[in-house]
Amino acid sequence: MEETYLLNVEGVKKKILHGGQGELPKLQDGSKFTFHFQTLKDNFERTVIDDSREAGMPMEIIVGKMFKLEIWETLLSSMRIGEVAEFWCDIIHTGMYALVSRGMRRIAEGRDPLEGQKHRCGMGNMFDYHSTGYADLDELQRTPQPLIFIMELFRVEEPSAYKRDTWAMNNEEKLAAVPVLHSEGNRLVLRREFAQAAAKYQEAVICLRNLQAKEKPWEDDWLRLESLVTPLVLNYCQCQLELGEYYEVLEHTTELLQKHNDNAKAYFKRAKAHAAVWNEREAREDFMRVAHLDPSMAAAVKKELKQLGERMRKKHVEDRKRYQGLFQSPEG
């Protein structure tokens, strides 16, 4: 089919190269498009700028999540599953392409897509002609021009049909995801899959921190979310203890105790981490703080202090032997 269609959108023309199947997808916020694309210059050579097949992975975008190249949602929503179409887009729709392409290329290379752009506004980046790191994209920024997009649509999934990354969730979905992630983490702990469990707890914390960022610190809604964060952080730290990531535990428990200096469980986990890295004084101080805050943990503290004392005595004996051997005069 070579007929050219005008999409009823200013500055866009469509040519169907291969017909798709079924009806046009019914879209809603959160629907996910999966597709391959080529981006070409509108010149005699039709110079290829990007090709997702060469990058080795299809593209995915979520409807309603403010993808920088908004025209792509419009283009894809005009396609049926399996369709291949060519779109000519005028300059009014392509001005942001260089920045979008830069991010996609960095992701394909396994790099941070925001590297060099953090803490800077989008307009500032757009006019920084040396920020992309790619000569052809720098040229596009200097001289905006019409572009041709060839797209092949594989799949359109409704929000309920796939597991959504937390960044793609709205506030209600993030809050609903927290107990599910918490439960999945607990299940993985029972199976002693501590790394996977830690990832679940961490994802739940990220959801809550994103929600907290929209609230005023220490007011009711913020505190309500904080009460959900605390046990997740403690569970995460327990997993890290099991994995031997003691400095990770020290970092997160210390951060937690800066906000909640009466949390006995946080002191207990920090004490165990201190003990594991031979910080005897800090470990003893934290264990004693636990016994003061929660007398019901006194027996556990006593056991840990005994083990700490035995480990430190053994270490001192080994250190003395090592130093004696180091300074002993050679026989001769």
C-alpha positions as a Markdown table, in Angstrom:
| # | Residue | x | y | z |
|---|---|---|---|---|
| 1 | Met | 0.0 | 0.0 | 0.0 |
| 2 | Glu | 1.7 | 3.2 | -1.2 |
| 3 | Glu | -1.1 | 5.7 | -0.5 |
| 4 | Thr | -0.1 | 8.7 | 1.5 |
| 5 | Tyr | -2.4 | 9.7 | 4.4 |
| 6 | Leu | -2.6 | 13.1 | 6.1 |
| 7 | Leu | -3.1 | 12.4 | 9.8 |
| 8 | Asn | -5.2 | 15.5 | 10.4 |
| 9 | Val | -2.2 | 16.8 | 12.3 |
| 10 | Glu | -0.3 | 19.9 | 11.1 |
| 11 | Gly | 3.1 | 19.0 | 9.7 |
| 12 | Val | 2.6 | 15.2 | 9.5 |
| 13 | Lys | 2.2 | 12.8 | 6.5 |
| 14 | Lys | 1.8 | 9.1 | 6.8 |
| 15 | Lys | 2.5 | 6.3 | 4.2 |
| 16 | Ile | 1.5 | 2.7 | 5.1 |
| 17 | Leu | 4.3 | 0.3 | 3.9 |
| 18 | His | 2.7 | -2.9 | 5.3 |
| 19 | Gly | -0.8 | -3.2 | 6.6 |
| 20 | Gly | -1.5 | -4.3 | 10.1 |
| 21 | Gln | -4.2 | -6.4 | 11.7 |
| 22 | Gly | -7.3 | -5.7 | 13.7 |
| 23 | Glu | -8.8 | -2.4 | 14.9 |
| 24 | Leu | -6.9 | 0.6 | 16.0 |
| 25 | Pro | -5.8 | 0.1 | 19.6 |
| 26 | Lys | -8.0 | 1.8 | 22.3 |
| 27 | Leu | -5.5 | 3.8 | 24.4 |
| 28 | Gln | -5.5 | 5.1 | 27.9 |
| 29 | Asp | -2.9 | 6.7 | 30.2 |
| 30 | Gly | -0.5 | 3.9 | 31.0 |
| 31 | Ser | -0.9 | 1.9 | 27.8 |
| 32 | Lys | 2.5 | 0.7 | 26.5 |
| 33 | Phe | 3.7 | 0.7 | 22.9 |
| 34 | Thr | 6.4 | -1.7 | 21.8 |
| 35 | Phe | 7.9 | -1.0 | 18.4 |
| 36 | His | 11.0 | -0.7 | 16.2 |
| 37 | Phe | 11.8 | 2.5 | 14.5 |
| 38 | Gln | 14.2 | 4.1 | 12.0 |
| 39 | Thr | 14.9 | 7.8 | 11.9 |
| 40 | Leu | 16.0 | 9.3 | 8.6 |
| 41 | Lys | 16.9 | 12.7 | 7.3 |
| 42 | Asp | 14.6 | 14.1 | 4.6 |
| 43 | Asn | 17.4 | 14.4 | 2.1 |
| 44 | Phe | 18.2 | 12.7 | -1.2 |
| 45 | Glu | 20.3 | 10.0 | 0.5 |
| 46 | Arg | 17.6 | 9.5 | 3.3 |
| 47 | Thr | 20.5 | 9.3 | 5.7 |
| 48 | Val | 19.8 | 7.0 | 8.7 |
| 49 | Ile | 20.2 | 8.7 | 12.0 |
| 50 | Asp | 19.0 | 5.9 | 14.4 |
| 51 | Asp | 17.8 | 2.3 | 13.9 |
| 52 | Ser | 16.5 | 0.4 | 16.9 |
| 53 | Arg | 17.2 | -2.9 | 15.3 |
| 54 | Glu | 20.9 | -2.0 | 15.1 |
| 55 | Ala | 20.7 | -1.0 | 18.8 |
| 56 | Gly | 19.5 | -4.5 | 19.5 |
| 57 | Met | 16.3 | -3.8 | 21.3 |
| 58 | Pro | 12.8 | -2.5 | 20.5 |
| 59 | Met | 11.6 | 0.9 | 21.8 |
| 60 | Glu | 8.9 | 1.2 | 24.5 |
| 61 | Ile | 6.9 | 4.3 | 25.5 |
| 62 | Ile | 4.1 | 4.7 | 28.0 |
| 63 | Val | 1.1 | 6.8 | 27.0 |
| 64 | Gly | 0.6 | 9.9 | 29.1 |
| 65 | Lys | 4.1 | 9.9 | 30.7 |
| 66 | Met | 5.3 | 13.0 | 28.9 |
| 67 | Phe | 7.7 | 11.4 | 26.5 |
| 68 | Lys | 9.8 | 14.3 | 25.2 |
| 69 | Leu | 8.9 | 13.6 | 21.5 |
| 70 | Glu | 5.1 | 13.9 | 22.0 |
| 71 | Ile | 4.4 | 13.4 | 18.3 |
| 72 | Trp | 5.4 | 9.7 | 18.6 |
| 73 | Glu | 2.3 | 8.9 | 20.6 |
| 74 | Thr | 0.2 | 10.4 | 17.8 |
| 75 | Leu | 2.0 | 8.5 | 15.1 |
| 76 | Leu | 1.7 | 5.1 | 17.0 |
| 77 | Ser | -1.9 | 5.6 | 17.9 |
| 78 | Ser | -2.7 | 5.7 | 14.1 |
| 79 | Met | -1.2 | 2.2 | 13.6 |
| 80 | Arg | -2.6 | -1.3 | 13.9 |
| 81 | Ile | -0.6 | -4.2 | 15.3 |
| 82 | Gly | 1.9 | -5.5 | 12.7 |
| 83 | Glu | 1.7 | -2.3 | 10.7 |
| 84 | Val | 4.8 | -0.7 | 9.2 |
| 85 | Ala | 4.4 | 3.0 | 8.3 |
| 86 | Glu | 6.5 | 5.9 | 7.3 |
| 87 | Phe | 5.9 | 9.3 | 8.7 |
| 88 | Trp | 7.2 | 12.6 | 7.5 |
| 89 | Cys | 7.2 | 15.2 | 10.3 |
| 90 | Asp | 7.9 | 18.9 | 10.0 |
| 91 | Ile | 10.3 | 20.9 | 12.1 |
| 92 | Ile | 7.5 | 21.8 | 14.6 |
| 93 | His | 7.5 | 18.2 | 15.8 |
| 94 | Thr | 11.2 | 17.3 | 15.6 |
| 95 | Gly | 13.0 | 20.0 | 17.6 |
| 96 | Met | 13.5 | 17.7 | 20.6 |
| 97 | Tyr | 14.7 | 14.7 | 18.6 |
| 98 | Ala | 18.4 | 15.2 | 19.3 |
| 99 | Leu | 17.9 | 15.1 | 23.1 |
| 100 | Val | 15.6 | 12.1 | 22.8 |
| 101 | Ser | 18.1 | 10.2 | 20.6 |
| 102 | Arg | 20.9 | 11.0 | 23.0 |
| 103 | Gly | 19.1 | 9.4 | 25.8 |
| 104 | Met | 18.1 | 6.3 | 23.8 |
| 105 | Arg | 21.7 | 5.9 | 22.5 |
| 106 | Arg | 23.1 | 6.1 | 26.0 |
| 107 | Ile | 20.6 | 3.5 | 27.3 |
| 108 | Ala | 21.6 | 1.1 | 24.4 |
| 109 | Glu | 25.2 | 1.6 | 25.4 |
| 110 | Gly | 24.5 | 0.8 | 29.0 |
| 111 | Arg | 25.2 | 4.4 | 30.2 |
| 112 | Asp | 23.2 | 6.9 | 32.3 |
| 113 | Pro | 20.9 | 8.7 | 29.9 |
| 114 | Leu | 21.0 | 11.8 | 32.1 |
| 115 | Glu | 24.8 | 12.0 | 32.4 |
| 116 | Gly | 25.9 | 15.5 | 32.0 |
| 117 | Gln | 22.3 | 16.9 | 32.2 |
| 118 | Lys | 21.4 | 16.4 | 35.8 |
| 119 | His | 20.3 | 19.5 | 37.7 |
| 120 | Arg | 19.9 | 21.5 | 34.5 |
| 121 | Cys | 16.8 | 22.5 | 32.7 |
| 122 | Gly | 15.7 | 21.1 | 29.4 |
| 123 | Met | 15.9 | 24.4 | 27.6 |
| 124 | Gly | 19.4 | 24.9 | 28.8 |
| 125 | Asn | 20.4 | 21.5 | 27.4 |
| 126 | Met | 18.7 | 22.2 | 24.1 |
| 127 | Phe | 20.8 | 25.2 | 23.5 |
| 128 | Asp | 24.1 | 23.6 | 24.6 |
| 129 | Tyr | 25.3 | 22.5 | 21.3 |
| 130 | His | 28.2 | 20.5 | 22.7 |
| 131 | Ser | 26.2 | 18.5 | 25.3 |
| 132 | Thr | 25.1 | 15.4 | 23.2 |
| 133 | Gly | 28.5 | 13.8 | 22.6 |
| 134 | Tyr | 27.3 | 12.7 | 19.1 |
| 135 | Ala | 28.3 | 14.8 | 16.1 |
| 136 | Asp | 25.2 | 14.1 | 14.0 |
| 137 | Leu | 22.9 | 15.0 | 16.9 |
| 138 | Asp | 24.8 | 18.2 | 17.5 |
| 139 | Glu | 24.1 | 19.1 | 13.9 |
| 140 | Leu | 20.4 | 18.4 | 14.4 |
| 141 | Gln | 20.4 | 20.8 | 17.4 |
| 142 | Arg | 22.1 | 23.5 | 15.4 |
| 143 | Thr | 19.9 | 23.1 | 12.3 |
| 144 | Pro | 16.5 | 21.7 | 13.1 |
| 145 | Gln | 14.9 | 20.0 | 10.1 |
| 146 | Pro | 12.1 | 17.7 | 9.1 |
| 147 | Leu | 12.6 | 14.0 | 9.8 |
| 148 | Ile | 11.2 | 10.7 | 8.6 |
| 149 | Phe | 10.2 | 8.0 | 11.0 |
| 150 | Ile | 9.6 | 4.4 | 9.9 |
| 151 | Met | 7.8 | 2.5 | 12.6 |
| 152 | Glu | 6.8 | -1.1 | 13.0 |
| 153 | Leu | 4.3 | -1.6 | 15.8 |
| 154 | Phe | 4.5 | -5.0 | 17.6 |
| 155 | Arg | 2.4 | -4.7 | 20.7 |
| 156 | Val | 0.0 | -2.4 | 22.6 |
| 157 | Glu | -0.6 | -3.4 | 26.2 |
| 158 | Glu | -3.1 | -1.9 | 28.6 |
| 159 | Pro | -1.9 | -0.8 | 32.0 |
| 160 | Ser | -3.3 | -4.0 | 33.7 |
| 161 | Ala | -1.6 | -6.3 | 31.2 |
| 162 | Tyr | 2.1 | -5.8 | 32.2 |
| 163 | Lys | 4.2 | -5.2 | 35.3 |
| 164 | Arg | 4.8 | -1.4 | 35.3 |
| 165 | Asp | 8.0 | 0.1 | 36.5 |
| 166 | Thr | 7.6 | 2.3 | 39.5 |
| 167 | Trp | 8.5 | 5.4 | 37.5 |
| 168 | Ala | 5.5 | 4.8 | 35.2 |
| 169 | Met | 3.0 | 4.5 | 38.1 |
| 170 | Asn | 0.8 | 7.3 | 39.4 |
| 171 | Asn | 0.6 | 8.1 | 43.1 |
| 172 | Glu | -2.3 | 5.7 | 43.8 |
| 173 | Glu | -0.5 | 2.9 | 42.0 |
| 174 | Lys | 2.7 | 3.5 | 43.9 |
| 175 | Leu | 1.0 | 3.4 | 47.2 |
| 176 | Ala | -0.9 | 0.2 | 46.2 |
| 177 | Ala | 2.4 | -1.4 | 45.1 |
| 178 | Val | 4.1 | -1.0 | 48.5 |
| 179 | Pro | 2.4 | -3.8 | 50.4 |
| 180 | Val | 2.7 | -6.1 | 47.4 |
| 181 | Leu | 6.5 | -5.5 | 47.2 |
| 182 | His | 6.8 | -5.8 | 51.0 |
| 183 | Ser | 5.1 | -9.2 | 50.9 |
| 184 | Glu | 7.2 | -10.4 | 48.0 |
| 185 | Gly | 10.3 | -9.3 | 49.9 |
| 186 | Asn | 9.2 | -11.3 | 52.9 |
| 187 | Arg | 8.5 | -14.4 | 50.8 |
| 188 | Leu | 12.0 | -14.2 | 49.3 |
| 189 | Val | 13.6 | -13.8 | 52.7 |
| 190 | Leu | 11.9 | -17.1 | 53.8 |
| 191 | Arg | 13.6 | -18.7 | 50.8 |
| 192 | Arg | 16.9 | -17.1 | 51.8 |
| 193 | Glu | 17.0 | -15.2 | 48.5 |
| 194 | Phe | 18.3 | -12.1 | 50.2 |
| 195 | Ala | 19.6 | -10.1 | 47.2 |
| 196 | Gln | 16.2 | -10.4 | 45.5 |
| 197 | Ala | 14.4 | -9.6 | 48.7 |
| 198 | Ala | 16.5 | -6.5 | 49.2 |
| 199 | Ala | 15.6 | -5.3 | 45.7 |
| 200 | Lys | 11.9 | -5.6 | 46.5 |
| 201 | Tyr | 12.2 | -3.7 | 49.7 |
| 202 | Gln | 14.3 | -1.0 | 48.0 |
| 203 | Glu | 11.7 | -0.6 | 45.2 |
| 204 | Ala | 9.0 | -0.2 | 47.8 |
| 205 | Val | 11.1 | 2.5 | 49.6 |
| 206 | Ile | 11.6 | 4.3 | 46.3 |
| 207 | Cys | 7.8 | 4.4 | 45.8 |
| 208 | Leu | 7.2 | 5.9 | 49.2 |
| 209 | Arg | 10.1 | 8.4 | 49.0 |
| 210 | Asn | 8.6 | 9.6 | 45.7 |
| 211 | Leu | 5.3 | 10.2 | 47.4 |
| 212 | Gln | 6.9 | 11.8 | 50.4 |
| 213 | Ala | 8.7 | 14.3 | 48.2 |
| 214 | Lys | 5.3 | 15.9 | 47.5 |
| 215 | Glu | 4.4 | 16.3 | 51.2 |
| 216 | Lys | 5.6 | 18.8 | 53.7 |
| 217 | Pro | 8.2 | 17.2 | 56.0 |
| 218 | Trp | 7.0 | 16.1 | 59.5 |
| 219 | Glu | 3.4 | 16.9 | 58.8 |
| 220 | Asp | 0.7 | 14.1 | 59.1 |
| 221 | Asp | 0.8 | 12.7 | 55.5 |
| 222 | Trp | 4.6 | 12.8 | 55.5 |
| 223 | Leu | 4.8 | 11.0 | 58.8 |
| 224 | Arg | 2.2 | 8.4 | 57.7 |
| 225 | Leu | 4.4 | 7.5 | 54.7 |
| 226 | Glu | 7.6 | 7.6 | 56.9 |
| 227 | Ser | 5.9 | 5.0 | 59.2 |
| 228 | Leu | 5.8 | 2.7 | 56.1 |
| 229 | Val | 9.3 | 3.4 | 55.1 |
| 230 | Thr | 11.0 | 2.5 | 58.4 |
| 231 | Pro | 10.2 | -1.2 | 58.5 |
| 232 | Leu | 11.1 | -1.6 | 54.8 |
| 233 | Val | 14.5 | 0.0 | 55.4 |
| 234 | Leu | 15.1 | -2.2 | 58.4 |
| 235 | Asn | 14.2 | -5.3 | 56.3 |
| 236 | Tyr | 16.5 | -4.1 | 53.6 |
| 237 | Cys | 19.3 | -3.7 | 56.2 |
| 238 | Gln | 18.7 | -7.2 | 57.5 |
| 239 | Cys | 19.2 | -8.6 | 54.0 |
| 240 | Gln | 22.4 | -6.6 | 53.6 |
| 241 | Leu | 23.7 | -8.0 | 56.9 |
| 242 | Glu | 23.0 | -11.5 | 55.5 |
| 243 | Leu | 24.8 | -10.6 | 52.3 |
| 244 | Gly | 27.8 | -9.2 | 54.2 |
| 245 | Glu | 27.3 | -5.6 | 53.0 |
| 246 | Tyr | 28.1 | -4.1 | 56.3 |
| 247 | Tyr | 29.0 | -0.6 | 55.2 |
| 248 | Glu | 25.7 | -0.4 | 53.3 |
| 249 | Val | 23.9 | -1.3 | 56.6 |
| 250 | Leu | 25.9 | 1.4 | 58.5 |
| 251 | Glu | 24.9 | 4.0 | 55.9 |
| 252 | His | 21.2 | 3.3 | 56.0 |
| 253 | Thr | 20.8 | 2.7 | 59.7 |
| 254 | Thr | 22.6 | 5.9 | 60.5 |
| 255 | Glu | 20.4 | 7.8 | 58.1 |
| 256 | Leu | 17.3 | 6.3 | 59.7 |
| 257 | Leu | 18.5 | 7.1 | 63.2 |
| 258 | Gln | 19.1 | 10.7 | 62.3 |
| 259 | Lys | 15.3 | 10.9 | 61.9 |
| 260 | His | 14.3 | 8.4 | 64.5 |
| 261 | Asn | 16.9 | 8.2 | 67.3 |
| 262 | Asp | 14.7 | 6.0 | 69.5 |
| 263 | Asn | 14.5 | 3.0 | 67.1 |
| 264 | Ala | 16.0 | 0.1 | 68.9 |
| 265 | Lys | 15.9 | -2.2 | 65.9 |
| 266 | Ala | 18.0 | 0.3 | 63.9 |
| 267 | Tyr | 20.6 | 0.5 | 66.6 |
| 268 | Phe | 20.7 | -3.3 | 66.8 |
| 269 | Lys | 21.4 | -3.8 | 63.1 |
| 270 | Arg | 23.9 | -0.9 | 63.1 |
| 271 | Ala | 25.6 | -2.5 | 66.1 |
| 272 | Lys | 25.9 | -5.9 | 64.3 |
| 273 | Ala | 27.4 | -4.1 | 61.3 |
| 274 | His | 29.9 | -2.3 | 63.5 |
| 275 | Ala | 30.9 | -5.5 | 65.1 |
| 276 | Ala | 31.4 | -7.2 | 61.8 |
| 277 | Val | 33.9 | -4.5 | 60.7 |
| 278 | Trp | 35.7 | -4.5 | 64.1 |
| 279 | Asn | 34.3 | -1.2 | 65.3 |
| 280 | Glu | 34.2 | -2.5 | 68.9 |
| 281 | Arg | 33.5 | 0.8 | 70.7 |
| 282 | Glu | 30.7 | 1.8 | 68.3 |
| 283 | Ala | 29.2 | -1.7 | 68.5 |
| 284 | Arg | 29.1 | -1.7 | 72.3 |
| 285 | Glu | 27.6 | 1.8 | 72.4 |
| 286 | Asp | 24.8 | 0.8 | 70.0 |
| 287 | Phe | 24.1 | -2.5 | 71.8 |
| 288 | Met | 23.8 | -0.7 | 75.1 |
| 289 | Arg | 21.5 | 1.8 | 73.6 |
| 290 | Val | 19.3 | -1.1 | 72.4 |
| 291 | Ala | 19.1 | -2.5 | 75.9 |
| 292 | His | 18.1 | 0.9 | 77.3 |
| 293 | Leu | 15.4 | 1.6 | 74.7 |
| 294 | Asp | 13.9 | -1.9 | 74.6 |
| 295 | Pro | 14.5 | -4.1 | 77.7 |
| 296 | Ser | 12.8 | -7.0 | 75.9 |
| 297 | Met | 15.9 | -7.2 | 73.7 |
| 298 | Ala | 18.3 | -7.4 | 76.7 |
| 299 | Ala | 18.9 | -11.1 | 76.3 |
| 300 | Ala | 19.7 | -10.7 | 72.6 |
| 301 | Val | 22.1 | -7.8 | 73.4 |
| 302 | Lys | 23.8 | -9.9 | 76.1 |
| 303 | Lys | 24.4 | -12.7 | 73.6 |
| 304 | Glu | 25.8 | -10.3 | 71.0 |
| 305 | Leu | 28.1 | -8.6 | 73.5 |
| 306 | Lys | 29.5 | -12.0 | 74.6 |
| 307 | Gln | 30.1 | -13.0 | 71.0 |
| 308 | Leu | 31.7 | -9.6 | 70.3 |
| 309 | Gly | 34.0 | -10.0 | 73.3 |
| 310 | Glu | 35.1 | -13.5 | 72.2 |
| 311 | Arg | 35.8 | -12.3 | 68.6 |
| 312 | Met | 37.8 | -9.3 | 69.8 |
| 313 | Arg | 39.9 | -11.4 | 72.2 |
| 314 | Lys | 40.6 | -13.9 | 69.4 |
| 315 | Lys | 41.5 | -11.0 | 67.1 |
| 316 | His | 43.9 | -9.4 | 69.7 |
| 317 | Val | 45.7 | -12.8 | 70.1 |
| 318 | Glu | 46.1 | -13.2 | 66.4 |
| 319 | Asp | 47.3 | -9.6 | 66.0 |
| 320 | Arg | 49.9 | -10.1 | 68.7 |
| 321 | Lys | 51.2 | -13.2 | 67.0 |
| 322 | Arg | 51.3 | -11.4 | 63.7 |
| 323 | Tyr | 53.2 | -8.4 | 65.1 |
| 324 | Gln | 55.7 | -10.7 | 67.0 |
| 325 | Gly | 56.5 | -12.5 | 63.8 |
| 326 | Leu | 56.8 | -9.2 | 61.9 |
| 327 | Phe | 59.5 | -7.8 | 64.3 |
| 328 | Gln | 61.2 | -11.0 | 65.2 |
| 329 | Ser | 65.0 | -11.0 | 64.4 |
| 330 | Pro | 65.9 | -13.4 | 61.6 |
| 331 | Glu | 67.9 | -16.4 | 62.7 |
| 332 | Gly | 71.4 | -16.5 | 61.3 |
